[in-house]
Amino acid sequence: MLTKQEAAEAVRQAKVKTGVTWAQLAEAVGKPLAWTTAALLGQHPMGKEEAATAAALLELGGDAALAFQLQPTRGALDAAVPVDPTIYRLYEVVQVYGPTIKELIHEQCGDGIMSAINFRLDVRRVPDPAGDRVVITLDGKYLPYQW
């Protein structure tokens, strides 16, 4: 049986081999694009039918489908400071704007946090005359602290 990490690497290789896109996988599985991508990269467990559908589309075997169903150990960074340039930029955003985001959440919502469990994510490319933009939407339920 494959681990979730081995299955995630198999997915990345199968995407190249088959030419299947993340959007096609999400449509076939019937789940949002960001959730499906994260699930196939090992961050969420998939249901049996979702896992079988994804494995078939990617031409992966039953071992991959089983791995897709396993409960994950969440968190994708091998080190405290990421070295991949794309992931590092997100880390940099949190370093620079994290305190601002925290202050604005508290001012607008009160003493609480944004959930990363009851959460939606969207990533899209937006044309711009000065150079295309990447728009990342983090949409988490507000959770007030209860004392």
Coordinates of C-alpha atoms in Angstrom, one line a residue:
M1 CA 0.0 0.0 0.0
L2 CA 1.2 3.5 -0.8
T3 CA 1.5 6.3 1.8
K4 CA -0.3 9.5 1.2
Q5 CA 3.0 11.2 0.3
E6 CA 3.8 8.4 -2.2
A7 CA 0.3 8.7 -3.7
A8 CA 0.7 12.5 -4.0
E9 CA 4.0 12.0 -6.0
A10 CA 2.2 9.4 -8.1
V11 CA -0.5 11.9 -8.8
R12 CA 2.0 14.6 -9.9
Q13 CA 3.7 12.1 -12.2
A14 CA 0.4 10.8 -13.6
K15 CA -0.8 14.3 -14.4
V16 CA 2.2 14.8 -16.6
K17 CA 1.8 11.3 -18.2
T18 CA -2.0 11.6 -18.8
G19 CA -2.3 15.4 -19.4
V20 CA -5.2 15.5 -16.9
T21 CA -5.6 18.9 -15.2
W22 CA -6.5 19.7 -11.6
A23 CA -9.8 21.2 -13.0
Q24 CA -10.7 18.0 -14.8
L25 CA -10.0 16.0 -11.7
A26 CA -12.2 18.3 -9.6
E27 CA -15.0 18.1 -12.1
A28 CA -14.8 14.3 -12.2
V29 CA -14.7 14.0 -8.4
G30 CA -17.5 16.6 -7.9
K31 CA -15.6 18.7 -5.4
P32 CA -14.1 22.2 -5.5
L33 CA -10.8 22.7 -7.3
A34 CA -8.7 23.7 -4.3
W35 CA -10.1 20.9 -2.1
T36 CA -9.5 18.3 -4.8
T37 CA -6.0 19.4 -5.4
A38 CA -5.2 19.5 -1.7
A39 CA -6.8 16.0 -1.3
L40 CA -4.8 14.5 -4.1
L41 CA -1.6 16.1 -2.6
G42 CA -2.3 14.3 0.7
Q43 CA -4.0 17.0 2.8
H44 CA -7.6 15.6 2.9
P45 CA -9.2 12.2 2.9
M46 CA -11.3 11.3 -0.1
G47 CA -14.4 9.2 0.0
K48 CA -14.3 5.8 -1.7
E49 CA -16.0 6.8 -4.9
E50 CA -14.0 10.1 -5.2
A51 CA -10.8 8.2 -4.7
A52 CA -11.7 5.6 -7.3
T53 CA -12.7 8.2 -9.8
A54 CA -9.5 10.2 -9.4
A55 CA -7.3 7.0 -9.5
A56 CA -9.1 5.9 -12.7
L57 CA -8.8 9.2 -14.4
L58 CA -5.1 9.3 -13.6
E59 CA -4.6 5.7 -14.6
L60 CA -3.4 4.8 -11.1
G61 CA -4.1 1.6 -9.4
G62 CA -6.1 0.6 -6.3
D63 CA -3.2 1.3 -4.0
A64 CA -3.4 5.0 -4.9
A65 CA -7.2 5.0 -4.4
L66 CA -6.8 3.5 -1.0
A67 CA -4.1 6.0 -0.1
F68 CA -6.4 8.9 -1.2
Q69 CA -8.9 7.7 1.5
L70 CA -6.4 7.7 4.4
Q71 CA -6.7 10.3 7.1
P72 CA -3.9 12.7 6.5
T73 CA -1.3 14.3 8.8
R74 CA -1.9 17.8 7.6
G75 CA 0.8 20.3 6.9
A76 CA 3.0 20.3 3.9
L77 CA 6.2 22.0 4.9
D78 CA 9.3 20.0 5.6
A79 CA 11.0 22.9 7.3
A80 CA 9.9 26.0 9.3
V81 CA 10.9 28.3 6.4
P82 CA 9.8 26.9 3.0
V83 CA 12.4 26.9 0.3
D84 CA 10.1 26.5 -2.8
P85 CA 9.8 30.1 -4.2
T86 CA 6.0 30.0 -4.6
I87 CA 5.4 28.7 -1.1
Y88 CA 8.0 31.1 0.3
R89 CA 6.1 34.1 -1.1
L90 CA 3.0 33.0 0.8
Y91 CA 5.2 32.6 3.9
E92 CA 6.5 36.1 3.2
V93 CA 3.0 37.5 2.9
V94 CA 2.1 36.1 6.3
Q95 CA 5.3 37.5 7.8
V96 CA 4.7 41.0 6.4
Y97 CA 0.9 41.1 6.5
G98 CA 0.0 38.6 9.3
P99 CA -0.1 41.2 12.1
T100 CA -2.2 43.5 9.8
I101 CA -4.6 40.7 9.0
K102 CA -4.9 39.8 12.7
E103 CA -5.6 43.4 13.7
L104 CA -8.3 43.8 10.9
I105 CA -10.0 40.5 11.9
H106 CA -10.1 41.7 15.5
E107 CA -11.3 45.2 14.6
Q108 CA -14.0 44.0 12.2
C109 CA -15.1 40.7 13.9
G110 CA -13.9 40.8 17.5
D111 CA -11.6 38.6 19.6
G112 CA -11.4 35.4 17.5
I113 CA -9.8 33.7 14.6
M114 CA -10.4 32.6 11.0
S115 CA -11.0 28.9 10.7
A116 CA -8.8 26.8 8.5
I117 CA -11.2 23.9 8.9
N118 CA -14.5 25.5 7.9
F119 CA -12.6 27.1 5.0
R120 CA -12.7 27.7 1.2
L121 CA -9.8 28.6 -1.0
D122 CA -9.8 30.0 -4.6
V123 CA -6.8 30.8 -6.8
R124 CA -7.2 32.4 -10.1
R125 CA -5.3 34.4 -12.8
V126 CA -6.6 37.9 -13.6
P127 CA -5.4 39.7 -16.7
D128 CA -3.9 43.1 -16.0
P129 CA -2.3 45.6 -18.5
A130 CA 0.7 45.9 -16.1
G131 CA 1.1 42.1 -15.9
D132 CA -1.3 39.4 -15.0
R133 CA -2.3 39.1 -11.3
V134 CA -2.8 36.1 -9.1
V135 CA -5.8 36.4 -6.8
I136 CA -5.9 34.2 -3.8
T137 CA -9.1 34.2 -1.7
L138 CA -8.9 32.7 1.8
D139 CA -12.5 32.3 3.1
G140 CA -12.7 30.9 6.6
K141 CA -15.5 30.9 9.1
Y142 CA -15.0 33.4 12.0
L143 CA -14.6 31.7 15.3
P144 CA -14.8 33.9 18.4
Y145 CA -12.8 33.0 21.4
Q146 CA -15.1 31.9 24.2
W147 CA -14.0 32.5 27.8

